Tab-separated table of C-alpha atoms in Angstrom:
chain	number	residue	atom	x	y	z
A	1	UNK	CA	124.795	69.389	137.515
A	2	UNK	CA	127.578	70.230	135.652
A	3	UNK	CA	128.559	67.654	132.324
A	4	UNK	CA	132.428	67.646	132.387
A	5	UNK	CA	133.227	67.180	128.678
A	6	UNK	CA	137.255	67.528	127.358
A	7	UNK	CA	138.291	69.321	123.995
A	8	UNK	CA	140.938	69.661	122.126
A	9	UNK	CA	141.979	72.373	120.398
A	10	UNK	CA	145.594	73.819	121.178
A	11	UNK	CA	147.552	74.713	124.430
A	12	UNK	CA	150.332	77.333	124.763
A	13	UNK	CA	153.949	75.685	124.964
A	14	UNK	CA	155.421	75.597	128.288
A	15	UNK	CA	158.666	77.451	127.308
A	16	UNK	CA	156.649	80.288	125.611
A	17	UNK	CA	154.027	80.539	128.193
A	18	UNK	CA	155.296	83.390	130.089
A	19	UNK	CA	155.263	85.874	127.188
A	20	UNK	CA	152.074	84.529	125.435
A	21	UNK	CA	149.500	84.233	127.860
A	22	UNK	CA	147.630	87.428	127.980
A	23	UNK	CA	147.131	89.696	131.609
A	24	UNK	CA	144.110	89.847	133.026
A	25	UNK	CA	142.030	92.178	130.791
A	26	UNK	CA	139.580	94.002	132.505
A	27	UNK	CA	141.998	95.839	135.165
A	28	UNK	CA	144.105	97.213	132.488
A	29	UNK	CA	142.884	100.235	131.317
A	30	UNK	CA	142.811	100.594	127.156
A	31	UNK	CA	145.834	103.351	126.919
A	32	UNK	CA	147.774	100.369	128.841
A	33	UNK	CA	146.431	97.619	127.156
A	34	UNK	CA	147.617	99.210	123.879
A	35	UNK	CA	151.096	100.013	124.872
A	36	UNK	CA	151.183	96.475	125.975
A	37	UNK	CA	150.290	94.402	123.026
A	38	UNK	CA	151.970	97.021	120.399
A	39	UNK	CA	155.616	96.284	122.989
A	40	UNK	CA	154.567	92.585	123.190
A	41	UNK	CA	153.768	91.575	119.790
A	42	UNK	CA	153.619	87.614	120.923
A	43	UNK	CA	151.560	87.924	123.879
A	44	UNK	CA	147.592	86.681	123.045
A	45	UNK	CA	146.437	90.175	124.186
A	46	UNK	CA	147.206	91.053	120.237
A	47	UNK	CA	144.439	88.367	119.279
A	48	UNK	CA	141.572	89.995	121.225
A	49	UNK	CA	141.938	93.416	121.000
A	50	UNK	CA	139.015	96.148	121.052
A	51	UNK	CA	138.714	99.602	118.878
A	52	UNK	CA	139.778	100.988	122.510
A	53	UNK	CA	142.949	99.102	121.994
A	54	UNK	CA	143.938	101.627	119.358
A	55	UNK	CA	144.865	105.046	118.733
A	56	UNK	CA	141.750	106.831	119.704
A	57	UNK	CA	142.872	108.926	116.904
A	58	UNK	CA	142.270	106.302	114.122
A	59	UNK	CA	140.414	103.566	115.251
A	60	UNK	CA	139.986	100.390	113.137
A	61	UNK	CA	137.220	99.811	111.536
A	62	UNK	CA	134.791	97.104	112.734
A	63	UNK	CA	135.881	94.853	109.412
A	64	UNK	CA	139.902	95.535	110.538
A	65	UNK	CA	140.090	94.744	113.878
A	66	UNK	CA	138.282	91.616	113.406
A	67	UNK	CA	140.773	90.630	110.046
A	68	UNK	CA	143.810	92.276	112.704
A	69	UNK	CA	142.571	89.591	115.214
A	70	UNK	CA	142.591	87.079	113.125
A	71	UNK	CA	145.878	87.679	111.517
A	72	UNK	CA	147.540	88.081	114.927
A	73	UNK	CA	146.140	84.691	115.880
A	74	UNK	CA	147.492	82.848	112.581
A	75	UNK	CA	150.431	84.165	113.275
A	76	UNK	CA	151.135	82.708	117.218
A	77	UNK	CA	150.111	79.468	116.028
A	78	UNK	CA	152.503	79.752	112.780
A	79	UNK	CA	154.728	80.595	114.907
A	80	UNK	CA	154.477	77.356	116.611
A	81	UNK	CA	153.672	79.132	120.137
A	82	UNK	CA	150.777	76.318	120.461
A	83	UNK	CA	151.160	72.134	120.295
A	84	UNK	CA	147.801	71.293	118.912
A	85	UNK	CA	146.161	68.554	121.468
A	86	UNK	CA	144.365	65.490	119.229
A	87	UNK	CA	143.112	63.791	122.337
A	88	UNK	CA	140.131	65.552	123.862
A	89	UNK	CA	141.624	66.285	127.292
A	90	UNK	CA	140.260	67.659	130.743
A	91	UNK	CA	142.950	69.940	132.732
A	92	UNK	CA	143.557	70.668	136.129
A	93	UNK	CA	144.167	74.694	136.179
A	94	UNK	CA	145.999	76.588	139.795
A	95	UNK	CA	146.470	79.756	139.894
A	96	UNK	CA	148.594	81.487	142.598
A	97	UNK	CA	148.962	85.387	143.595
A	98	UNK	CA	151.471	85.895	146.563
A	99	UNK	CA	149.633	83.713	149.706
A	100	UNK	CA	146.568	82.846	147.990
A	101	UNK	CA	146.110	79.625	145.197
A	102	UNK	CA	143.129	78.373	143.941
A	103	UNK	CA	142.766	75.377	141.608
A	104	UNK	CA	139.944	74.101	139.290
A	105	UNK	CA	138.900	72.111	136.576
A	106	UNK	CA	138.997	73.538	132.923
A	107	UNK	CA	136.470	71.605	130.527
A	108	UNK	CA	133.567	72.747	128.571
A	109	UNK	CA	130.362	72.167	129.647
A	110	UNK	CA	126.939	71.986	127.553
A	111	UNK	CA	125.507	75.647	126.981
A	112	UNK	CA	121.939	74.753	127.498
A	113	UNK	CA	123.482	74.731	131.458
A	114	UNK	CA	123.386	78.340	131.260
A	115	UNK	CA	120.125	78.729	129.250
A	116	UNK	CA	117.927	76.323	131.325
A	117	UNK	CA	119.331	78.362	134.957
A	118	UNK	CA	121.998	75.763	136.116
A	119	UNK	CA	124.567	78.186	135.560
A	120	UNK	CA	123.262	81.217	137.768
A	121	UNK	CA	124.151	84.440	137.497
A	122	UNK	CA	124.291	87.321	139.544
A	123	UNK	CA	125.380	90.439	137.195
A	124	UNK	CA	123.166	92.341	134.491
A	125	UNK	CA	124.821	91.828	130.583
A	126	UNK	CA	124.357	94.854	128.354
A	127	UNK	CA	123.314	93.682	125.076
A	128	UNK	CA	125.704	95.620	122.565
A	129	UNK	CA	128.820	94.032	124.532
A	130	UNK	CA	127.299	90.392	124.284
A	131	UNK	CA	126.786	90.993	120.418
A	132	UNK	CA	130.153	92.125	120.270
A	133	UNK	CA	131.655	89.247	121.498
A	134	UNK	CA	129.345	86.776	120.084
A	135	UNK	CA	130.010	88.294	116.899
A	136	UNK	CA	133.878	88.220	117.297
A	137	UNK	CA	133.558	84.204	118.665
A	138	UNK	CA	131.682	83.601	114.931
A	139	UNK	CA	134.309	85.621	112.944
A	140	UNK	CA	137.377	84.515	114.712
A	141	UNK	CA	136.166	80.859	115.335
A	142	UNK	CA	137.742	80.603	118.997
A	143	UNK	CA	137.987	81.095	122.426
A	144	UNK	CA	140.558	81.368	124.620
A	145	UNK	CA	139.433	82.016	127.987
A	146	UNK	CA	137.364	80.253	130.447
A	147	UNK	CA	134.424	81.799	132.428
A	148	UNK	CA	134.768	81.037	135.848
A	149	UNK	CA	132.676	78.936	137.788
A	150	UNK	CA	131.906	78.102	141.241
A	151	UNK	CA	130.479	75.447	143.103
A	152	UNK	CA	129.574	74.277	146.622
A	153	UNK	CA	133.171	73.124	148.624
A	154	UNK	CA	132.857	68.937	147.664
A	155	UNK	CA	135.828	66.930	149.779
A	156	UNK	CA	135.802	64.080	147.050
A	157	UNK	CA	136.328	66.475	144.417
A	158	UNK	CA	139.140	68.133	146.526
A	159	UNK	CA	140.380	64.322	146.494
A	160	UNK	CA	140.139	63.605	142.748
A	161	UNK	CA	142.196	67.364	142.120
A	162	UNK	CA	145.113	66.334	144.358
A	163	UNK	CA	145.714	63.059	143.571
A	164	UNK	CA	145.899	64.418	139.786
A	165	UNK	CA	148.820	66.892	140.575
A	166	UNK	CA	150.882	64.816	142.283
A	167	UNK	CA	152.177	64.281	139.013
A	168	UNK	CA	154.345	67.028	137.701
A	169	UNK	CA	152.739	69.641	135.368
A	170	UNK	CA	152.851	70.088	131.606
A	171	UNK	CA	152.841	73.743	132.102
A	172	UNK	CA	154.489	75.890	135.298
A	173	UNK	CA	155.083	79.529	134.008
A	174	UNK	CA	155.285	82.989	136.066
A	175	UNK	CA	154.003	86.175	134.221
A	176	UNK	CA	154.469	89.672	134.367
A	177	UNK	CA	151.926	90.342	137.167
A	178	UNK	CA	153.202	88.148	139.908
A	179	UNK	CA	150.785	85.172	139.170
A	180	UNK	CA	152.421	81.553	139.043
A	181	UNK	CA	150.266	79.414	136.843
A	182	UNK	CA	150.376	75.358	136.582
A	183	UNK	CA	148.118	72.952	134.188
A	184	UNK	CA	148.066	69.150	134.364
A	185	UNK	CA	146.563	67.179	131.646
A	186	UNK	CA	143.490	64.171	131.951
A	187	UNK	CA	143.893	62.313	128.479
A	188	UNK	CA	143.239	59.045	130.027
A	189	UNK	CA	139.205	58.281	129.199
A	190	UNK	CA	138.026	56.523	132.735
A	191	UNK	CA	139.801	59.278	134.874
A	192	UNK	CA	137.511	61.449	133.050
A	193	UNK	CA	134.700	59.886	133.564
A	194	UNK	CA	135.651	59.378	137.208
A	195	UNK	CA	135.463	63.134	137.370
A	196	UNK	CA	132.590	63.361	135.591
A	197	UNK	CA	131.096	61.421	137.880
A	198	UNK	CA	131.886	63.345	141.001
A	199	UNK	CA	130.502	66.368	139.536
A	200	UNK	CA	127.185	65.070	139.417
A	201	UNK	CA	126.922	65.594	142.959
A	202	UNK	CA	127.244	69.079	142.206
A	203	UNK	CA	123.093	70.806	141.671
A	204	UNK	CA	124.581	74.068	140.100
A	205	UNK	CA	127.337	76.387	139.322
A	206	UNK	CA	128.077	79.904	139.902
A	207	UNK	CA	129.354	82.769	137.313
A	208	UNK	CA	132.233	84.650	139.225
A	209	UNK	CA	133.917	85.699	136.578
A	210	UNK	CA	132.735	85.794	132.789
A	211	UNK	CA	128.912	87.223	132.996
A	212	UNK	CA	129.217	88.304	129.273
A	213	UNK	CA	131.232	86.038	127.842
A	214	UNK	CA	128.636	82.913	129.513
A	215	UNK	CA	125.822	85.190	127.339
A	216	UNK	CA	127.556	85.864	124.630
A	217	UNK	CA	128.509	82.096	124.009
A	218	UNK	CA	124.700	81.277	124.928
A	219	UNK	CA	124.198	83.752	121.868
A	220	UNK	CA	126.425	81.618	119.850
A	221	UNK	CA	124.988	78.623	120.603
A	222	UNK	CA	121.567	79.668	119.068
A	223	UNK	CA	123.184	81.696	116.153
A	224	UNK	CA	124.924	78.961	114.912
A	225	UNK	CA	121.845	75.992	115.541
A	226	UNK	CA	120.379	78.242	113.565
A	227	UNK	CA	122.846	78.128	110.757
A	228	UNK	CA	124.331	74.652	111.174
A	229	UNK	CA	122.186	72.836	113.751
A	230	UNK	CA	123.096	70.842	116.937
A	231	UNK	CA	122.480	67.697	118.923
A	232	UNK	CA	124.094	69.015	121.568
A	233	UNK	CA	127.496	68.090	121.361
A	234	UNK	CA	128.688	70.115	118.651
A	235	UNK	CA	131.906	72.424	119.416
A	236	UNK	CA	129.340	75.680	118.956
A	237	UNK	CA	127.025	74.274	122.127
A	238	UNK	CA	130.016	73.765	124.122
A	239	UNK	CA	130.911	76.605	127.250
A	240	UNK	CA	134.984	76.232	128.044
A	241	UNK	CA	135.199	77.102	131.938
A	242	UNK	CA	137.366	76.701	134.833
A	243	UNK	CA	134.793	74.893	137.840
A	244	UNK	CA	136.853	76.505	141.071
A	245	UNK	CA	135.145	75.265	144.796
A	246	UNK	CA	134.169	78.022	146.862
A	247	UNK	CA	136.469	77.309	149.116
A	248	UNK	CA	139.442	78.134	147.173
A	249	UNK	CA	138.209	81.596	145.789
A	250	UNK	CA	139.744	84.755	146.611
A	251	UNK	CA	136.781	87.558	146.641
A	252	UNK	CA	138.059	91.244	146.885
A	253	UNK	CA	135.828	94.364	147.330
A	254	UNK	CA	135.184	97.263	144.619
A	255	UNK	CA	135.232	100.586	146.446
A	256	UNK	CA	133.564	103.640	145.769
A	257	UNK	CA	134.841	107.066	145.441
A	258	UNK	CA	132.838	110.421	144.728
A	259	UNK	CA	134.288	113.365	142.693
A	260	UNK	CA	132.235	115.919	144.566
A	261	UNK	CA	130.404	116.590	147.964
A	262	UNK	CA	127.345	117.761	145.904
A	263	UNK	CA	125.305	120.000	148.459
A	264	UNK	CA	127.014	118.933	151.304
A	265	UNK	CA	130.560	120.179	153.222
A	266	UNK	CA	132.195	117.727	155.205
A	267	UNK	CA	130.938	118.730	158.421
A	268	UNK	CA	127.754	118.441	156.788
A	269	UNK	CA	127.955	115.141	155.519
A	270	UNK	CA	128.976	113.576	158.783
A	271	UNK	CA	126.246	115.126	160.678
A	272	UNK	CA	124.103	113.529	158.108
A	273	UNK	CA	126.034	109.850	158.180
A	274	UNK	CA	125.393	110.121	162.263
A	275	UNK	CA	121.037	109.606	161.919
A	276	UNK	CA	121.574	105.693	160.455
A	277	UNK	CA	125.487	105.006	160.995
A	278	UNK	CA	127.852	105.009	164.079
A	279	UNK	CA	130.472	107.050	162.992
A	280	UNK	CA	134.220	107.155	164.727
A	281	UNK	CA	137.711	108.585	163.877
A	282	UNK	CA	140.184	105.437	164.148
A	283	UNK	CA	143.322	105.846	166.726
A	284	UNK	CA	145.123	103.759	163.761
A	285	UNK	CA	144.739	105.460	160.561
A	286	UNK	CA	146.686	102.890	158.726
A	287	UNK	CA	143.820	100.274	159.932
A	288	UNK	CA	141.392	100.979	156.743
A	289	UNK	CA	140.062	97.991	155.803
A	290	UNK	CA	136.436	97.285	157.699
A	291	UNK	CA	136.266	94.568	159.966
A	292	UNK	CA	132.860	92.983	158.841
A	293	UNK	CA	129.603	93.121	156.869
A	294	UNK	CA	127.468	96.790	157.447
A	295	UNK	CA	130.977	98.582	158.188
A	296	UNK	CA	133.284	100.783	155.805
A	297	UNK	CA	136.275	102.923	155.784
A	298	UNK	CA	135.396	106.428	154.331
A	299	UNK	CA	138.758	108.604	153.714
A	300	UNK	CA	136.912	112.260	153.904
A	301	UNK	CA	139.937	115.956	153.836
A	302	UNK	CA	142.859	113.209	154.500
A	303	UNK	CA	141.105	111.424	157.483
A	304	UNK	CA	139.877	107.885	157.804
A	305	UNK	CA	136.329	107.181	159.543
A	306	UNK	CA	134.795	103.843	160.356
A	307	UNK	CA	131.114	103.737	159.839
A	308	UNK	CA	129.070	100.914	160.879
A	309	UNK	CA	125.307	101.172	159.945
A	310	UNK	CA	122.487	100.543	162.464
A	311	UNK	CA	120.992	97.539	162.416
A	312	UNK	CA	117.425	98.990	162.677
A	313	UNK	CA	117.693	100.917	159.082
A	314	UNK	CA	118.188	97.935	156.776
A	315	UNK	CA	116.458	94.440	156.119
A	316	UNK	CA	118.945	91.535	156.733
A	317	UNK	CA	116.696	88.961	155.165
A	318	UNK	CA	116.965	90.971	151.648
A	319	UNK	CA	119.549	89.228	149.637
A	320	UNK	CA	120.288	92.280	147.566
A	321	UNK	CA	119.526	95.071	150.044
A	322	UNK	CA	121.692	93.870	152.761
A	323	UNK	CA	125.092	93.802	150.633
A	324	UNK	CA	127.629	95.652	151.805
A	325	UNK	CA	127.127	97.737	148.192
A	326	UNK	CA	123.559	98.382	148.597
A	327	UNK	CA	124.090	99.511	152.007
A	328	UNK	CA	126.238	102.230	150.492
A	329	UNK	CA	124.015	102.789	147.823
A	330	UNK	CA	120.600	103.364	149.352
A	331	UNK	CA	121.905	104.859	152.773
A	332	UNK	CA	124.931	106.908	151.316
A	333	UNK	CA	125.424	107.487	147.834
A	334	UNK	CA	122.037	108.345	147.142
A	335	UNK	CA	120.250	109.898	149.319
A	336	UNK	CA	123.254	112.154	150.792
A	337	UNK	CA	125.421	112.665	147.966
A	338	UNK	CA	122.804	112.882	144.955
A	339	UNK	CA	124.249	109.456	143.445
A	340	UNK	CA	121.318	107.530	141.245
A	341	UNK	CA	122.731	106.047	138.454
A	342	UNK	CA	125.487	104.085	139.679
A	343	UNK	CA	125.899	103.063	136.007
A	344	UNK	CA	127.152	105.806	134.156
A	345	UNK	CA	126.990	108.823	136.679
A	346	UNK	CA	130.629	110.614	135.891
A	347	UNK	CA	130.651	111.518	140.041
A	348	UNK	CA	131.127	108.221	140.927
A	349	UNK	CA	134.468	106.162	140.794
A	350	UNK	CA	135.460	102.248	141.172
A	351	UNK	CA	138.738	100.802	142.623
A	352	UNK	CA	139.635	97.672	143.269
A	353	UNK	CA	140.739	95.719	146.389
A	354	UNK	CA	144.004	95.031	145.049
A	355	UNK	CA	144.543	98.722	144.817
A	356	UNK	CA	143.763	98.510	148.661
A	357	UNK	CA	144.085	102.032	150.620
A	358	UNK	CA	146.930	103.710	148.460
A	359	UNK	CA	144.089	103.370	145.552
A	360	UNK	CA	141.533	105.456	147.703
A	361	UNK	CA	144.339	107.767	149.159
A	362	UNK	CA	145.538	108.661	145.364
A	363	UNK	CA	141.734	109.159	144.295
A	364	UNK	CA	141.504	112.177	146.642
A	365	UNK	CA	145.175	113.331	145.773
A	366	UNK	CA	143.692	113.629	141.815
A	367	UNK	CA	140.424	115.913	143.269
A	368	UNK	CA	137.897	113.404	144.623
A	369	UNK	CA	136.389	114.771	147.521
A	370	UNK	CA	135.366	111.159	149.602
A	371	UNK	CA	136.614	107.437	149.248
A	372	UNK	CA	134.447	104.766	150.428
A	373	UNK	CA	136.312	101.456	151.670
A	374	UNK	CA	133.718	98.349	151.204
A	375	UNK	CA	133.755	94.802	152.826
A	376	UNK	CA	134.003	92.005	150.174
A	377	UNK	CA	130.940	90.324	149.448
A	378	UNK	CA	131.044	86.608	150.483
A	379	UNK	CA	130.417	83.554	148.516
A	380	UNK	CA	127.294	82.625	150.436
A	381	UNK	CA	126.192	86.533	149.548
A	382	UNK	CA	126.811	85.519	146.162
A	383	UNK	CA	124.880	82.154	146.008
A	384	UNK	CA	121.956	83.799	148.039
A	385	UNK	CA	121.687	86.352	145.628
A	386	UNK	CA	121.966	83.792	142.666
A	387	UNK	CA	119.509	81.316	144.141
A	388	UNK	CA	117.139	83.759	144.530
A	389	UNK	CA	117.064	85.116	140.802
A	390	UNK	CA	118.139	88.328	141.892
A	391	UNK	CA	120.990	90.784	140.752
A	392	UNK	CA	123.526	92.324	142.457
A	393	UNK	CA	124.621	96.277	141.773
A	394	UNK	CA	127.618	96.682	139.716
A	395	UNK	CA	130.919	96.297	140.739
A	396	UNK	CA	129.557	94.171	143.773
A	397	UNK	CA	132.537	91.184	143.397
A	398	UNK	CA	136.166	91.159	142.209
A	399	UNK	CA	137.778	87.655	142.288
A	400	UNK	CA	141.302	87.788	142.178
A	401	UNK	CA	143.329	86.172	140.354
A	402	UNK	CA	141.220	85.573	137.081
A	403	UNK	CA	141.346	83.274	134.729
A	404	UNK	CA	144.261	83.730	131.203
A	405	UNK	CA	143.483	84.038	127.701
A	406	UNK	CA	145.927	82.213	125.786
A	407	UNK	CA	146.404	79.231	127.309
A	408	UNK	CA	144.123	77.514	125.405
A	409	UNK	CA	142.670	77.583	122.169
A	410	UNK	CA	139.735	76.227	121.040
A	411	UNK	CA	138.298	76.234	117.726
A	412	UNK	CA	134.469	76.240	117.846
C-alpha cells in the first residue's frame, strides 16, 4: 500500500502560476523547448534544462548546465515566484484538458515502495538517462515534478477528494497549452491521516507517467544512504507523486509511421497484410481512429484502410503479445516491412494521439511512405502487464494531460 506522507518545501504563487509552471516536457521537441525558456525567462522550464536545450552549436558543458540550473532556480525563488510552505502539507492536484479532468493526490511516498515492487512498472529505463537525472536531483537538491501514479478506482477515496474541494482552491491557473490546473491544500494533521488511512486499502500503485524519474530517485535514495544514511523518513528516501484512480485517467495511443516501404510496393504490402488481417477501404475517410483492440487505421498513397487482425494468428492470454503495439510489431512492422529494432531504427516514426489524424496525414506529406493508427492501450492492459512482471514495447501509453514541473518545490 501506498504511505501518504506531506512535505513542505515551496509552492508556486497563484498570481504567477500561469507563466512559471513549466509545459509538459517530453512532447516538446529540444529546438522548441529552447526557444521557449530563452522567450520565457520565468517559466521553471529554465531550471531543468538539458545540453539539447542549447545551441547544438555550443553546448554547455556538463559542470554549466548544472551551475545554469541552479542559478535559474535561485533566481525564481529570489524572485519571490514561490511562498515557502512550513507545515508539511498533502494537496489535492486536477488537471483539466478541454472535456477530460482528472484529479489526484500529490504526497511523497517512501522509495523502498518502488524498490521492494509495490510501485510496478511497465517501461524499460536506460541507465545513462537515470544517472543523469539522479545526478542532477544530488547537484540541484530538488524536485519539482511528480511521477504519476495509478491505482485501482476506490469510491471512499473518490469521497475523501470531493469533500476536500468543496472548498475553494489556493491555486486555479490556465497555461499556455489549454490545461486548467487547481491545487487545494491538507495542513490539518487528522485529515491526513484520514487519507492515509484510506489508502491502505490500496495493494499497489502503477507508474503511468515518470518510469525514469521513479528509478532515478530509487538511485538517489541509495546514493545518498550511502553518504548520509536513512531511517526511512529522511527527505532523500522520499518519492513526490501525484496517486490518480484509474478511473479518471486519460490514455492516448502512440502511432507508428514508416519512412520507407522497404522491399515492398503498396500493392504488395496489402496483398501481404490480407494472409493474417481483414483488410477494407472505409466509405468515411475522415473515420480514422479504430474502433477496438486488434484493429488500426493505416494511411498508405493518401488512402485510409482499416485492418483488423485474425483472431487465429495471435495469443490473447499473452499480456504483452496481445497489445495493440505488439500486434503491429510482430505481424506488421517486422516481418513485412524489415522493422527490428523499434528502439533506434531511423525508419520508424512516433506520434502521438493528441496529434490525432492530421499528425499521420502530415508524416506522409514530409516523405513517409505508411502511417499506422493504433488503439490506446487500456488501464487493465497496463495493470496486466505490470502484475505480471512484464514490459511493454516502447511508446505503448501516452497519458494526457501530465503532470507540471514547477508547482512545487521540494528540497531533498
Amino acid at each position: 500500500m501506498p504511505t501518504i506522507k506531506p512535505f513542505d518545501g515551496y509552492l508556486v504563487r497563484n498570481d504567477v502560476a500561469a507563466r512559471v509552471v513549466a509545459p509538459e516536457y517530453d512532447t516538446v521537441p529540444a529546438p522548441k523547448r529552447r526557444e521557449f525558456a530563452e522567450a520565457n525567462p520565468q517559466n521553471f522550464l529554465n531550471t531543468i534544462r538539458l545540453r539539447d536545450d542549447f545551441d547544438p552549436a555550443c553546448p554547455p558543458t556538463h559542470e554549466e548546465l548544472i551551475a545554469f540550473n541552479r542559478r535559474s532556480l535561485h533566481r525564481l525563488l529570489g524572485e519571490g515566484h514561490f511562498n515557502p510552505v512550513n507545515k508539511p502539507c498533502v494537496y489535492i492536484y486536477e488537471l483539466t484538458h478541454f472535456d477530460h479532468t482528472q484529479t489526484g493526490v500529490v504526497c511523497e511516498i517512501p522509495s523502498d515502495e518502488y524498490a521492494e515492487g509495490h510501485v510496478r512498472k511497465h517501461e524499460n529505463t536506460r541507465r545513462d538517462r537515470e544517472d543523469l537525472l539522479a545526478q542532477y536531483q544530488k547537484e540541484i537538491g530538488v524536485v519539482s515534478c511528480p511521477i504519476s501514479l495509478a491505482y485501482e478506482a476506490n469510491p471512499d477515496i473518490d469521497s475523501f477528494i470531493r469533500e476536500q474541494q468543496r472548498e475553494p482552491p489556493i491555486l486555479d491557473f490556465n497555461t499556455g497549452d489549454d490545461v486548467h490546473q487547481r491545487v487545494w491544500c491538507i495542513d490539518d494533521v487528522r485529515i491526513q491521516q484520514d487519507l492515509s488511512r484510506l489508502f491502505q486499502s490500496v495493494e499497489n500503485t502503477y507508474l503511468t507517467d515518470g518510469h525514469h524519474r521513479a528509478a532515478s530517485g530509487w538511485r538517489y535514495t541509495e546514493m545518498m544512504r550511502a553518504e548520509k544514511g536513512g531511517d526511512g523518513h529522511q527527505p532523500h528516501e522520499q518519492l513526490l507523486v501525484a496517486l490518480f484512480s484509474d478511473h479518471e485517467l486519460k490514455l492516448l495511443p502512440y502511432h507508428r509511421c514508416v519512412r520507407d516501404l522497404g522491399e515492398l510496393d503498396g500493392d504488395g504490402l496489402l496483398e501481404a497484410l490480407s494472409r493474417e488481417f481483414d483488410v477494407s477501404t472505409p466509405a468515411d475517410q475522415t473515420n480514422y481512429e479504430p474502433a477496438d483492440h486488434g484493429e488500426f487505421g493505416m494511411y498508405l498513397a493518401g488512402v485510409w484502410y482499416r485492418l483488423i487482425i485474425k483472431p487465429e494468428v495471435f495469443d490473447r492470454k499473452d499480456p504483452v503479445a496481445s497489445l495493440d503495439v505488439s500486434l503491429l510489431q510482430d505481424h506488421i512492422l517486422g516481418p513485412l516491412l524489415g522493422i527490428h529494432d523499434f528502439r533506434t531504427d531511423p525508419r520508424l516514426d512516433y506520434v502521438s494521439g493528441v496529434e490525432g489524424k492530421r499528425g499521420l496525414e502530415n508524416k506522409q506529406d514530409d516523405g513517409w511512405a505508411v502511417s499506422f493508427a493504433c488503439h490506446a492501450t487500456s488501464m487493465d492492459q497496463l495493470f496486466h502487464v505490470a502484475d505480471a512482471g512484464a514490459l511493454m514495447p516502447p511508446k505503448s501509453t501516452y497519458f494526457d494531460p501530465k503532470t507540471r514541473s514547477g508547482i512545487w518545490v521540494r528540497f531533498k
